[in-house]
Coordinates of C-alpha atoms in Angstrom, one line a residue:
X1 CA 89.0 87.6 101.5
X2 CA 91.4 86.8 98.7
X3 CA 90.0 85.9 95.3
X4 CA 92.5 85.0 92.6
X5 CA 92.3 87.0 89.4
X6 CA 93.7 85.1 86.4
X7 CA 92.7 87.4 83.4
X8 CA 94.5 90.5 82.3
X9 CA 92.2 93.5 81.9
X10 CA 94.5 96.3 80.7
X11 CA 92.7 96.5 77.3
X12 CA 89.3 96.5 79.0
X13 CA 90.3 99.4 81.2
X14 CA 91.5 101.4 78.2
X15 CA 88.3 100.8 76.4
X16 CA 86.0 101.4 79.3
X17 CA 86.4 105.1 79.4
X18 CA 84.0 105.6 76.5
X19 CA 80.9 104.2 78.3
X20 CA 77.9 106.2 79.2
X21 CA 77.9 105.4 82.9
X22 CA 79.0 108.1 85.4
X23 CA 82.7 108.8 85.9
X24 CA 83.8 109.3 89.5
X25 CA 83.7 113.0 90.4
X26 CA 85.0 115.0 93.3
X27 CA 82.3 115.2 95.9
X28 CA 81.5 118.6 97.4
X29 CA 81.4 116.8 100.7
X30 CA 85.0 115.7 100.2
X31 CA 86.8 112.6 101.4
X32 CA 90.2 111.8 102.9
X33 CA 92.2 108.7 102.0
X34 CA 93.8 106.7 104.9
X35 CA 97.0 107.9 106.4
X36 CA 100.0 107.0 104.1
X37 CA 102.0 104.2 105.7
X38 CA 99.7 104.2 108.7
X39 CA 99.8 101.0 110.7
X40 CA 96.8 98.9 109.7
X41 CA 94.6 96.2 111.4
X42 CA 92.2 93.9 109.5
X43 CA 89.2 93.0 111.7
X44 CA 86.7 91.4 109.4
X45 CA 86.1 88.4 111.7
X46 CA 85.0 90.6 114.6
X47 CA 85.8 93.9 116.1
X48 CA 88.2 94.4 119.0
X49 CA 90.3 97.3 120.4
X50 CA 93.3 97.8 118.1
X51 CA 96.8 97.7 119.5
X52 CA 98.6 100.9 120.4
X53 CA 100.0 102.6 117.3
X54 CA 97.3 101.2 114.9
X55 CA 96.0 104.2 112.9
X56 CA 93.7 102.4 110.4
X57 CA 91.1 99.7 111.2
X58 CA 89.1 97.7 108.6
X59 CA 85.8 96.2 109.8
X60 CA 82.7 94.7 108.3
X61 CA 79.8 97.1 107.6
X62 CA 77.8 95.5 110.3
X63 CA 80.4 96.5 112.9
X64 CA 80.8 99.9 114.6
X65 CA 83.5 102.2 113.3
X66 CA 86.6 102.5 115.4
X67 CA 86.6 105.4 117.8
X68 CA 90.2 106.4 117.7
X69 CA 91.4 105.3 114.3
X70 CA 90.6 105.8 110.6
X71 CA 87.9 103.3 109.8
X72 CA 87.5 101.4 106.5
X73 CA 84.2 99.7 106.0
X74 CA 84.2 96.3 104.3
X75 CA 81.4 95.8 101.9
X76 CA 80.8 92.7 99.8
X77 CA 79.7 94.7 96.8
X78 CA 79.9 92.2 93.9
X79 CA 78.2 89.2 95.5
X80 CA 75.9 88.3 98.3
X81 CA 76.7 87.5 102.0
X82 CA 75.3 84.0 102.9
X83 CA 73.1 85.5 105.6
X84 CA 71.4 87.9 103.2
X85 CA 70.5 85.5 100.4
X86 CA 66.9 85.3 101.5
X87 CA 66.5 89.1 101.3
X88 CA 68.0 89.2 97.9
X89 CA 65.7 86.4 96.6
X90 CA 62.7 88.1 98.1
X91 CA 63.4 91.6 97.1
X92 CA 65.7 91.6 94.1
X93 CA 65.8 88.1 92.5
X94 CA 66.6 89.7 89.1
X95 CA 69.8 91.2 90.4
X96 CA 71.4 87.9 91.5
X97 CA 72.9 85.2 89.3
X98 CA 72.0 81.6 90.0
X99 CA 75.8 80.9 90.3
X100 CA 77.5 80.6 93.6
X101 CA 81.1 81.6 94.0
X102 CA 83.0 78.3 93.9
X103 CA 85.6 79.6 96.3
X104 CA 83.0 80.9 98.8
X105 CA 79.9 78.6 98.9
X106 CA 76.8 80.4 99.9
X107 CA 77.8 83.6 98.1
X108 CA 76.0 84.3 94.9
X109 CA 77.3 86.6 92.2
X110 CA 75.4 89.9 91.7
X111 CA 74.2 90.4 88.1
X112 CA 76.1 93.4 86.8
X113 CA 75.6 92.5 83.2
X114 CA 73.5 95.5 82.1
X115 CA 73.5 99.3 82.7
X116 CA 70.1 99.0 84.3
X117 CA 71.1 96.3 86.7
X118 CA 74.4 98.1 87.6
X119 CA 72.4 101.2 88.3
X120 CA 70.0 99.3 90.6
X121 CA 72.8 97.6 92.4
X122 CA 74.6 100.9 92.8
X123 CA 71.6 102.3 94.6
X124 CA 71.5 99.3 97.0
X125 CA 75.2 99.2 97.7
X126 CA 75.3 103.0 97.8
X127 CA 72.8 102.9 100.6
X128 CA 75.2 100.6 102.5
X129 CA 78.0 103.1 101.9
X130 CA 75.8 105.8 103.4
X131 CA 75.3 103.6 106.4
X132 CA 79.0 103.2 106.8
X133 CA 79.4 107.0 106.7
X134 CA 76.7 107.4 109.3
X135 CA 78.5 105.1 111.6
X136 CA 81.7 107.2 111.3
X137 CA 83.7 105.2 108.8
X138 CA 86.0 107.2 106.6
X139 CA 86.3 104.8 103.6
X140 CA 84.9 101.7 102.0
X141 CA 86.6 98.7 100.4
X142 CA 84.1 97.1 98.0
X143 CA 85.1 93.4 97.7
X144 CA 85.1 91.0 94.8
X145 CA 86.0 93.2 91.9
X146 CA 87.2 90.1 90.2
X147 CA 84.1 87.9 90.7
X148 CA 83.3 88.0 87.0
X149 CA 86.2 85.5 86.5
X150 CA 84.1 83.0 88.5
X151 CA 80.8 83.7 86.6
X152 CA 81.1 81.0 84.0
X153 CA 81.2 83.6 81.2
X154 CA 78.0 85.4 82.4
X155 CA 79.9 88.5 83.4
X156 CA 82.9 90.2 81.9
X157 CA 85.7 92.6 82.9
X158 CA 83.9 95.3 81.1
X159 CA 80.9 94.8 83.4
X160 CA 83.2 94.9 86.4
X161 CA 84.8 98.1 85.3
X162 CA 81.5 99.9 84.7
X163 CA 80.1 98.8 88.0
X164 CA 83.3 99.7 89.9
X165 CA 83.0 103.3 88.5
X166 CA 79.5 103.5 89.9
X167 CA 80.7 102.3 93.3
X168 CA 83.5 104.8 93.5
X169 CA 81.1 107.6 92.6
X170 CA 78.7 106.4 95.3
X171 CA 81.4 106.2 97.9
X172 CA 82.6 109.8 97.1
X173 CA 79.0 111.1 97.2
X174 CA 78.8 109.7 100.7
X175 CA 82.0 111.5 101.7
X176 CA 84.0 108.3 101.8
X177 CA 87.3 107.3 100.2
X178 CA 87.1 104.2 98.0
X179 CA 89.7 101.4 98.2
X180 CA 90.6 98.9 95.5
X181 CA 90.4 95.4 97.0
X182 CA 92.8 92.9 95.3
X183 CA 92.5 92.4 91.5
X184 CA 96.0 93.7 90.7
X185 CA 95.4 93.4 87.0
X186 CA 93.0 96.3 87.3
X187 CA 94.4 99.8 87.3
X188 CA 92.1 101.0 90.0
X189 CA 93.5 104.5 89.8
X190 CA 92.0 104.9 86.4
X191 CA 88.6 103.9 87.9
X192 CA 88.9 106.6 90.7
X193 CA 90.0 104.4 93.6
X194 CA 91.9 106.3 96.3
X195 CA 94.0 103.5 97.9
X196 CA 94.4 99.8 97.9
X197 CA 93.8 96.9 100.3
X198 CA 95.7 93.8 99.1
X199 CA 95.7 90.3 100.4
X200 CA 98.7 88.0 99.8
X201 CA 100.3 90.3 97.2
X202 CA 103.7 88.9 98.3
X203 CA 102.6 85.3 97.8
X204 CA 101.4 86.2 94.2
X205 CA 104.1 88.6 93.4
X206 CA 101.7 91.5 92.9
X207 CA 102.8 94.1 95.4
X208 CA 104.7 96.2 92.9
X209 CA 101.6 96.8 90.8
X210 CA 99.8 98.4 93.8
X211 CA 102.9 100.3 94.9
X212 CA 103.3 101.8 91.5
X213 CA 99.7 103.0 91.4
X214 CA 99.1 104.0 95.0
X215 CA 102.5 104.8 96.4
X216 CA 102.4 104.7 100.3
X217 CA 98.6 104.2 100.4
X218 CA 98.6 100.4 100.1
X219 CA 97.6 98.3 103.1
X220 CA 98.9 94.7 102.8
X221 CA 97.6 91.6 104.6
X222 CA 99.5 88.3 104.5
X223 CA 98.2 85.2 106.1
X224 CA 99.7 82.7 108.5
X225 CA 98.6 79.6 106.6
X226 CA 101.0 80.6 103.8
X227 CA 103.9 80.3 106.2
X228 CA 106.1 83.2 107.2
X229 CA 108.4 83.6 104.2
X230 CA 106.1 85.8 102.1
X231 CA 105.4 88.1 105.1
X232 CA 109.1 88.4 105.9
X233 CA 109.9 89.1 102.2
X234 CA 107.3 91.8 102.1
X235 CA 108.7 93.4 105.2
X236 CA 112.2 93.4 103.8
X237 CA 111.1 94.7 100.4
X238 CA 108.6 97.4 101.3
X239 CA 107.7 97.2 104.9
X240 CA 109.4 100.5 105.6
X241 CA 107.2 102.1 103.0
X242 CA 103.7 100.7 103.6
X243 CA 101.8 98.9 106.4
X244 CA 102.3 95.1 106.1
X245 CA 100.5 92.9 108.6
X246 CA 100.3 89.1 109.2
X247 CA 96.9 87.8 110.2
X248 CA 95.2 84.4 110.8
X249 CA 93.1 83.4 107.7
X250 CA 89.8 83.7 109.6
X251 CA 90.7 87.1 111.0
X252 CA 89.2 86.1 114.3
X253 CA 89.0 88.7 117.1
X254 CA 91.8 89.1 119.6
X255 CA 91.3 86.5 122.5
X256 CA 89.8 83.8 120.3
X257 CA 91.7 80.6 119.4
X258 CA 93.8 81.0 116.3
X259 CA 94.1 84.8 116.5
X260 CA 97.4 86.2 115.1
X261 CA 98.4 89.8 114.4
X262 CA 101.8 91.2 113.8
X263 CA 103.2 94.1 111.7
X264 CA 106.4 95.3 110.4

């Protein structure tokens, strides 16, 4: 879900290329990015059969991959899921900060502050990516690239950049495309990301940054609790170029109260 990024990181991205951590490389297994301008559905709140014409479906890593569409696997890669906090504390307490995300209570930030910790986290999350691939997903979207902005100064943009490079490499090694999730101030192309999933870019006037970098391989989600104006503006401005959808904030499955899905 949407996290607001308030810090410019262009200088960080320019400087990050000189680090010693691995650059994303083309995997001999290969990967294929989602269909350009393919109609998209965002199903993080629960899986359901996509509507006719939907070519790309984004689901949580705990769900099954869609049978008849390109599947993107959602992975919370920069912080914990509330239901997994016990596992983290029992198995890897040194890899979790004692700071919860103020926007999402119950989610703790992962400690990406050193090369050793980033490498260890890369192995864990890389294993999740392998699980996504085994289920038949074609891509991953590692969420919370911007979580360092909510770390109270314990983490930096440099840490996020270095860790993102590892995640992209792990995705590609598993034969998966890697999607940048939000964080428009990051030039994800320079980190090796293959496409972008963006929430509320029309609300925050960020869509142009993604379109400039990824062309037609941007998949935009707007939410009903922001009203209809941003969605309609996105449809008028670039709805003929990329998939723009309007969803309920909780992204509940079809048939549940509050469900909303439309596209332009």
